[in-house]
mmCIF file of C-alpha atoms in Angstrom:
data_model
loop_
_atom_site.group_PDB
_atom_site.id
_atom_site.type_symbol
_atom_site.label_atom_id
_atom_site.label_comp_id
_atom_site.label_asym_id
_atom_site.label_seq_id
_atom_site.Cartn_x
_atom_site.Cartn_y
_atom_site.Cartn_z
ATOM 1 C CA MET A 1 21.157 4.067 -16.949
ATOM 2 C CA HIS A 2 23.041 6.660 -14.912
ATOM 3 C CA PRO A 3 26.293 4.981 -13.741
ATOM 4 C CA GLU A 4 26.461 6.689 -10.361
ATOM 5 C CA LEU A 5 22.802 6.167 -9.431
ATOM 6 C CA HIS A 6 21.291 3.494 -7.230
ATOM 7 C CA ILE A 7 17.546 3.326 -6.503
ATOM 8 C CA SER A 8 15.814 0.816 -4.272
ATOM 9 C CA HIS A 9 12.569 0.589 -2.361
ATOM 10 C CA ARG A 10 11.211 -1.318 0.582
ATOM 11 C CA ASP A 11 7.808 -1.532 2.252
ATOM 12 C CA GLU A 12 7.810 -0.501 5.880
ATOM 13 C CA THR A 13 4.925 0.141 8.306
ATOM 14 C CA GLY A 14 2.375 1.213 5.707
ATOM 15 C CA TRP A 15 4.886 3.235 3.690
ATOM 16 C CA THR A 16 7.107 2.530 0.719
ATOM 17 C CA VAL A 17 10.562 3.992 1.260
ATOM 18 C CA VAL A 18 12.397 4.821 -1.975
ATOM 19 C CA GLU A 19 16.127 5.301 -1.403
ATOM 20 C CA ILE A 20 18.101 7.249 -3.970
ATOM 21 C CA HIS A 21 21.898 7.245 -3.908
ATOM 22 C CA GLY A 22 23.650 9.591 -6.327
ATOM 23 C CA GLU A 23 23.021 12.784 -8.235
ATOM 24 C CA ILE A 24 19.538 13.652 -9.429
ATOM 25 C CA ASP A 25 19.953 15.399 -12.749
ATOM 26 C CA VAL A 26 18.738 15.364 -16.325
ATOM 27 C CA ALA A 27 20.589 12.081 -16.936
ATOM 28 C CA SER A 28 19.186 10.221 -13.913
ATOM 29 C CA VAL A 29 15.612 11.543 -13.834
ATOM 30 C CA PRO A 30 14.191 9.022 -16.363
ATOM 31 C CA GLN A 31 15.388 6.100 -14.234
ATOM 32 C CA ILE A 32 14.032 7.693 -11.045
ATOM 33 C CA ARG A 33 10.678 8.476 -12.680
ATOM 34 C CA GLU A 34 10.332 4.920 -13.994
ATOM 35 C CA HIS A 35 11.155 3.343 -10.620
ATOM 36 C CA VAL A 36 8.759 5.540 -8.645
ATOM 37 C CA LEU A 37 5.919 5.291 -11.175
ATOM 38 C CA THR A 38 6.248 1.500 -11.056
ATOM 39 C CA CYS A 39 5.736 1.713 -7.285
ATOM 40 C CA ILE A 40 2.685 3.954 -7.704
ATOM 41 C CA GLU A 41 1.170 1.711 -10.397
ATOM 42 C CA ALA A 42 1.633 -1.249 -8.027
ATOM 43 C CA GLY A 43 -0.652 0.502 -5.526
ATOM 44 C CA ARG A 44 2.006 2.058 -3.312
ATOM 45 C CA HIS A 45 0.537 5.507 -2.703
ATOM 46 C CA ARG A 46 2.277 6.415 0.561
ATOM 47 C CA LEU A 47 5.870 7.133 -0.434
ATOM 48 C CA ILE A 48 8.864 8.403 1.473
ATOM 49 C CA VAL A 49 11.685 9.395 -0.862
ATOM 50 C CA ASP A 50 14.967 9.194 1.032
ATOM 51 C CA LEU A 51 17.394 11.748 -0.414
ATOM 52 C CA MET A 52 19.999 11.509 2.363
ATOM 53 C CA GLU A 53 22.575 10.095 -0.078
ATOM 54 C CA VAL A 54 21.887 12.660 -2.816
ATOM 55 C CA PRO A 55 24.745 15.178 -3.131
ATOM 56 C CA PHE A 56 23.197 17.185 -6.001
ATOM 57 C CA ILE A 57 19.797 17.895 -7.529
ATOM 58 C CA ASP A 58 19.070 20.080 -10.549
ATOM 59 C CA SER A 59 15.838 21.675 -11.761
ATOM 60 C CA THR A 60 14.918 18.516 -13.675
ATOM 61 C CA GLY A 61 15.167 16.574 -10.421
ATOM 62 C CA LEU A 62 12.967 19.078 -8.626
ATOM 63 C CA GLY A 63 10.469 18.817 -11.462
ATOM 64 C CA VAL A 64 10.253 15.034 -11.256
ATOM 65 C CA LEU A 65 9.575 15.223 -7.500
ATOM 66 C CA VAL A 66 6.743 17.714 -8.091
ATOM 67 C CA SER A 67 5.372 15.476 -10.862
ATOM 68 C CA ILE A 68 5.486 12.441 -8.570
ATOM 69 C CA ALA A 69 3.700 14.393 -5.829
ATOM 70 C CA LYS A 70 0.915 15.344 -8.242
ATOM 71 C CA ARG A 71 0.547 11.740 -9.419
ATOM 72 C CA ILE A 72 0.345 10.453 -5.842
ATOM 73 C CA ARG A 73 -2.237 13.073 -4.903
ATOM 74 C CA THR A 74 -4.513 11.849 -7.708
ATOM 75 C CA HIS A 75 -4.525 8.532 -5.821
ATOM 76 C CA VAL A 76 -5.203 10.340 -2.513
ATOM 77 C CA GLY A 77 -1.725 9.312 -1.408
ATOM 78 C CA ASP A 78 1.105 10.998 0.420
ATOM 79 C CA LEU A 79 4.682 11.886 -0.548
ATOM 80 C CA ARG A 80 7.283 12.805 2.042
ATOM 81 C CA LEU A 81 10.955 13.593 1.516
ATOM 82 C CA VAL A 82 13.921 12.880 3.766
ATOM 83 C CA ILE A 83 16.700 15.424 3.279
ATOM 84 C CA THR A 84 19.701 16.035 5.538
ATOM 85 C CA ASN A 85 22.169 17.659 3.118
ATOM 86 C CA PRO A 86 22.195 21.420 3.888
ATOM 87 C CA ASP A 87 22.857 22.304 0.231
ATOM 88 C CA ILE A 88 19.854 20.291 -0.946
ATOM 89 C CA LEU A 89 17.684 21.748 1.831
ATOM 90 C CA GLN A 90 18.708 25.239 0.749
ATOM 91 C CA ILE A 91 17.540 24.534 -2.809
ATOM 92 C CA PHE A 92 14.113 23.479 -1.503
ATOM 93 C CA HIS A 93 13.873 26.654 0.594
ATOM 94 C CA ILE A 94 15.046 28.974 -2.202
ATOM 95 C CA THR A 95 12.449 27.480 -4.555
ATOM 96 C CA SER A 96 9.786 27.345 -1.785
ATOM 97 C CA LEU A 97 9.219 23.665 -2.575
ATOM 98 C CA HIS A 98 9.499 22.904 1.139
ATOM 99 C CA ARG A 99 5.984 24.361 1.387
ATOM 100 C CA ALA A 100 4.566 21.894 -1.140
ATOM 101 C CA LEU A 101 6.656 18.817 -0.338
ATOM 102 C CA PRO A 102 6.975 17.882 3.350
ATOM 103 C CA ILE A 103 10.610 17.411 4.387
ATOM 104 C CA TYR A 104 11.863 15.350 7.326
ATOM 105 C CA ASP A 105 15.309 14.666 8.764
ATOM 106 C CA SER A 106 14.900 10.884 8.998
ATOM 107 C CA VAL A 107 12.804 8.078 7.574
ATOM 108 C CA GLU A 108 11.482 7.364 11.067
ATOM 109 C CA ALA A 109 10.290 10.968 11.480
ATOM 110 C CA ALA A 110 8.637 10.873 8.048
ATOM 111 C CA MET A 111 6.648 7.764 9.038
ATOM 112 C CA GLU A 112 5.064 9.417 12.078
#
């Protein structure tokens, strides 16, 4: 378990909001993957992943988000990200992942 990582989820208005607090890196990805896959296996196929409290994400973290998106799409679900950190947003733009993974500036906006 990554000591600086906190993951929680809540069901809200037809969506499951997964909040991640801490760095998303090679050490934390297994815990994140397990938590989110548990949600998907429980039938939660409309996910909003709240990354507002994530100060850093590496390529392993990006990979797990893409993997989660693919898994959700096999269930005809939807994955949306909430990102407000300019450094994290820049990574998504540099990698062009913003084209594949919808990004919003708040959980409320992602639910619309």
